[in-house]
Amino acid sequence: MPRPEVLERIKSAESDADDIIAQAERERDELISDARDRAEQIRAEAEAEASELEERRLAEAREEIEAERETILEEGERAREELVSEAQSNVEEAVEYTVERFEEAVHAQT
């Protein structure tokens, strides 16, 4: 093969290699860009899921707290009613005791 042809083929091969390298670099850059976009999308989805989970757990905790609060209020109301009932019973006994003592005092003076 004559020398000019060999040189031409070498130049052509180098040009083809440069084109292949440039194409590979473009594809690499595109893949990196796509991967970054996908990573950002995954991060955003994970943040949204975490936020949703947090809101759901907060709502559940609020429901539990409200249920416990209602239970405590009901128990307090029952205890109050018992105390009022006992107090009323004691008032009646105190009145009876006072009347008896008064009558004894009156009878003792007569």
PDB file of C-alpha atoms in Angstrom:
ATOM      1  CA  MET A   1       0.000   0.000   0.000  1.00  0.00           C
ATOM      2  CA  PRO A   2       1.394   3.387  -0.897  1.00  0.00           C
ATOM      3  CA  ARG A   3       2.356   5.667   1.890  1.00  0.00           C
ATOM      4  CA  PRO A   4      -0.209   8.463   1.127  1.00  0.00           C
ATOM      5  CA  GLU A   5      -3.025   5.895   1.298  1.00  0.00           C
ATOM      6  CA  VAL A   6      -1.784   4.607   4.615  1.00  0.00           C
ATOM      7  CA  LEU A   7      -1.627   8.126   5.985  1.00  0.00           C
ATOM      8  CA  GLU A   8      -5.108   8.832   4.675  1.00  0.00           C
ATOM      9  CA  ARG A   9      -6.459   5.666   6.295  1.00  0.00           C
ATOM     10  CA  ILE A  10      -4.768   6.555   9.573  1.00  0.00           C
ATOM     11  CA  LYS A  11      -6.297  10.050   9.460  1.00  0.00           C
ATOM     12  CA  SER A  12      -9.675   8.561   8.636  1.00  0.00           C
ATOM     13  CA  ALA A  13      -9.373   6.058  11.490  1.00  0.00           C
ATOM     14  CA  GLU A  14      -8.344   8.837  13.882  1.00  0.00           C
ATOM     15  CA  SER A  15     -11.282  10.931  12.734  1.00  0.00           C
ATOM     16  CA  ASP A  16     -13.628   7.981  13.216  1.00  0.00           C
ATOM     17  CA  ALA A  17     -12.111   7.388  16.671  1.00  0.00           C
ATOM     18  CA  ASP A  18     -12.600  11.060  17.568  1.00  0.00           C
ATOM     19  CA  ASP A  19     -16.236  10.848  16.433  1.00  0.00           C
ATOM     20  CA  ILE A  20     -16.776   7.672  18.462  1.00  0.00           C
ATOM     21  CA  ILE A  21     -15.177   9.265  21.532  1.00  0.00           C
ATOM     22  CA  ALA A  22     -17.280  12.424  21.123  1.00  0.00           C
ATOM     23  CA  GLN A  23     -20.448  10.335  20.755  1.00  0.00           C
ATOM     24  CA  ALA A  24     -19.510   8.254  23.813  1.00  0.00           C
ATOM     25  CA  GLU A  25     -18.892  11.421  25.834  1.00  0.00           C
ATOM     26  CA  ARG A  26     -22.274  12.840  24.788  1.00  0.00           C
ATOM     27  CA  GLU A  27     -23.965   9.572  25.755  1.00  0.00           C
ATOM     28  CA  ARG A  28     -22.056   9.528  29.053  1.00  0.00           C
ATOM     29  CA  ASP A  29     -23.134  13.092  29.820  1.00  0.00           C
ATOM     30  CA  GLU A  30     -26.718  12.262  28.915  1.00  0.00           C
ATOM     31  CA  LEU A  31     -26.680   9.155  31.136  1.00  0.00           C
ATOM     32  CA  ILE A  32     -25.208  11.152  34.012  1.00  0.00           C
ATOM     33  CA  SER A  33     -27.857  13.828  33.553  1.00  0.00           C
ATOM     34  CA  ASP A  34     -30.623  11.213  33.435  1.00  0.00           C
ATOM     35  CA  ALA A  35     -29.213   9.531  36.545  1.00  0.00           C
ATOM     36  CA  ARG A  36     -29.108  12.849  38.397  1.00  0.00           C
ATOM     37  CA  ASP A  37     -32.681  13.614  37.369  1.00  0.00           C
ATOM     38  CA  ARG A  38     -33.812  10.169  38.524  1.00  0.00           C
ATOM     39  CA  ALA A  39     -31.918  10.551  41.793  1.00  0.00           C
ATOM     40  CA  GLU A  40     -33.624  13.908  42.374  1.00  0.00           C
ATOM     41  CA  GLN A  41     -36.990  12.355  41.592  1.00  0.00           C
ATOM     42  CA  ILE A  42     -36.335   9.482  44.018  1.00  0.00           C
ATOM     43  CA  ARG A  43     -35.234  11.951  46.719  1.00  0.00           C
ATOM     44  CA  ALA A  44     -38.366  14.053  46.192  1.00  0.00           C
ATOM     45  CA  GLU A  45     -40.578  10.956  46.357  1.00  0.00           C
ATOM     46  CA  ALA A  46     -38.815   9.790  49.526  1.00  0.00           C
ATOM     47  CA  GLU A  47     -39.298  13.207  51.127  1.00  0.00           C
ATOM     48  CA  ALA A  48     -42.981  13.192  50.185  1.00  0.00           C
ATOM     49  CA  GLU A  49     -43.431   9.696  51.626  1.00  0.00           C
ATOM     50  CA  ALA A  50     -41.602  10.679  54.808  1.00  0.00           C
ATOM     51  CA  SER A  51     -43.754  13.774  55.159  1.00  0.00           C
ATOM     52  CA  GLU A  52     -46.920  11.764  54.599  1.00  0.00           C
ATOM     53  CA  LEU A  53     -45.804   9.159  57.139  1.00  0.00           C
ATOM     54  CA  GLU A  54     -45.008  11.898  59.645  1.00  0.00           C
ATOM     55  CA  GLU A  55     -48.442  13.471  59.168  1.00  0.00           C
ATOM     56  CA  ARG A  56     -50.140  10.087  59.502  1.00  0.00           C
ATOM     57  CA  ARG A  57     -48.227   9.285  62.710  1.00  0.00           C
ATOM     58  CA  LEU A  58     -49.004  12.716  64.142  1.00  0.00           C
ATOM     59  CA  ALA A  59     -52.690  12.228  63.365  1.00  0.00           C
ATOM     60  CA  GLU A  60     -52.638   8.801  65.038  1.00  0.00           C
ATOM     61  CA  ALA A  61     -50.870  10.231  68.079  1.00  0.00           C
ATOM     62  CA  ARG A  62     -53.418  13.050  68.302  1.00  0.00           C
ATOM     63  CA  GLU A  63     -56.261  10.522  68.138  1.00  0.00           C
ATOM     64  CA  GLU A  64     -54.672   8.452  70.906  1.00  0.00           C
ATOM     65  CA  ILE A  65     -54.141  11.540  73.044  1.00  0.00           C
ATOM     66  CA  GLU A  66     -57.724  12.662  72.485  1.00  0.00           C
ATOM     67  CA  ALA A  67     -59.050   9.202  73.405  1.00  0.00           C
ATOM     68  CA  GLU A  68     -56.915   9.162  76.561  1.00  0.00           C
ATOM     69  CA  ARG A  69     -58.067  12.685  77.391  1.00  0.00           C
ATOM     70  CA  GLU A  70     -61.703  11.631  77.039  1.00  0.00           C
ATOM     71  CA  THR A  71     -61.100   8.616  79.278  1.00  0.00           C
ATOM     72  CA  ILE A  72     -59.447  10.800  81.923  1.00  0.00           C
ATOM     73  CA  LEU A  73     -62.299  13.316  81.758  1.00  0.00           C
ATOM     74  CA  GLU A  74     -64.902  10.556  82.109  1.00  0.00           C
ATOM     75  CA  GLU A  75     -63.061   9.061  85.091  1.00  0.00           C
ATOM     76  CA  GLY A  76     -62.802  12.520  86.633  1.00  0.00           C
ATOM     77  CA  GLU A  77     -66.514  13.111  86.130  1.00  0.00           C
ATOM     78  CA  ARG A  78     -67.360   9.785  87.793  1.00  0.00           C
ATOM     79  CA  ALA A  79     -65.054  10.584  90.714  1.00  0.00           C
ATOM     80  CA  ARG A  80     -66.628  14.032  91.052  1.00  0.00           C
ATOM     81  CA  GLU A  81     -70.119  12.535  91.088  1.00  0.00           C
ATOM     82  CA  GLU A  82     -69.059  10.050  93.775  1.00  0.00           C
ATOM     83  CA  LEU A  83     -67.582  12.851  95.873  1.00  0.00           C
ATOM     84  CA  VAL A  84     -70.730  14.946  95.479  1.00  0.00           C
ATOM     85  CA  SER A  85     -72.854  11.948  96.459  1.00  0.00           C
ATOM     86  CA  GLU A  86     -70.675  11.240  99.502  1.00  0.00           C
ATOM     87  CA  ALA A  87     -70.723  14.906 100.451  1.00  0.00           C
ATOM     88  CA  GLN A  88     -74.512  15.015 100.227  1.00  0.00           C
ATOM     89  CA  SER A  89     -74.684  11.903 102.372  1.00  0.00           C
ATOM     90  CA  ASN A  90     -72.357  13.534 104.904  1.00  0.00           C
ATOM     91  CA  VAL A  91     -74.457  16.708 104.893  1.00  0.00           C
ATOM     92  CA  GLU A  92     -77.551  14.712 105.802  1.00  0.00           C
ATOM     93  CA  GLU A  93     -75.660  12.913 108.575  1.00  0.00           C
ATOM     94  CA  ALA A  94     -74.202  16.198 109.817  1.00  0.00           C
ATOM     95  CA  VAL A  95     -77.648  17.805 109.899  1.00  0.00           C
ATOM     96  CA  GLU A  96     -79.084  14.821 111.769  1.00  0.00           C
ATOM     97  CA  TYR A  97     -76.158  14.888 114.225  1.00  0.00           C
ATOM     98  CA  THR A  98     -76.558  18.630 114.753  1.00  0.00           C
ATOM     99  CA  VAL A  99     -80.301  18.321 115.302  1.00  0.00           C
ATOM    100  CA  GLU A 100     -79.744  15.477 117.781  1.00  0.00           C
ATOM    101  CA  ARG A 101     -77.126  17.496 119.670  1.00  0.00           C
ATOM    102  CA  PHE A 102     -79.421  20.525 119.654  1.00  0.00           C
ATOM    103  CA  GLU A 103     -82.332  18.458 120.978  1.00  0.00           C
ATOM    104  CA  GLU A 104     -80.095  16.963 123.676  1.00  0.00           C
ATOM    105  CA  ALA A 105     -78.956  20.433 124.633  1.00  0.00           C
ATOM    106  CA  VAL A 106     -82.545  21.686 124.765  1.00  0.00           C
ATOM    107  CA  HIS A 107     -83.672  18.684 126.838  1.00  0.00           C
ATOM    108  CA  ALA A 108     -80.684  19.105 129.143  1.00  0.00           C
ATOM    109  CA  GLN A 109     -81.753  22.706 129.884  1.00  0.00           C
ATOM    110  CA  THR A 110     -85.330  21.757 130.669  1.00  0.00           C
TER     111      THR A 110
END
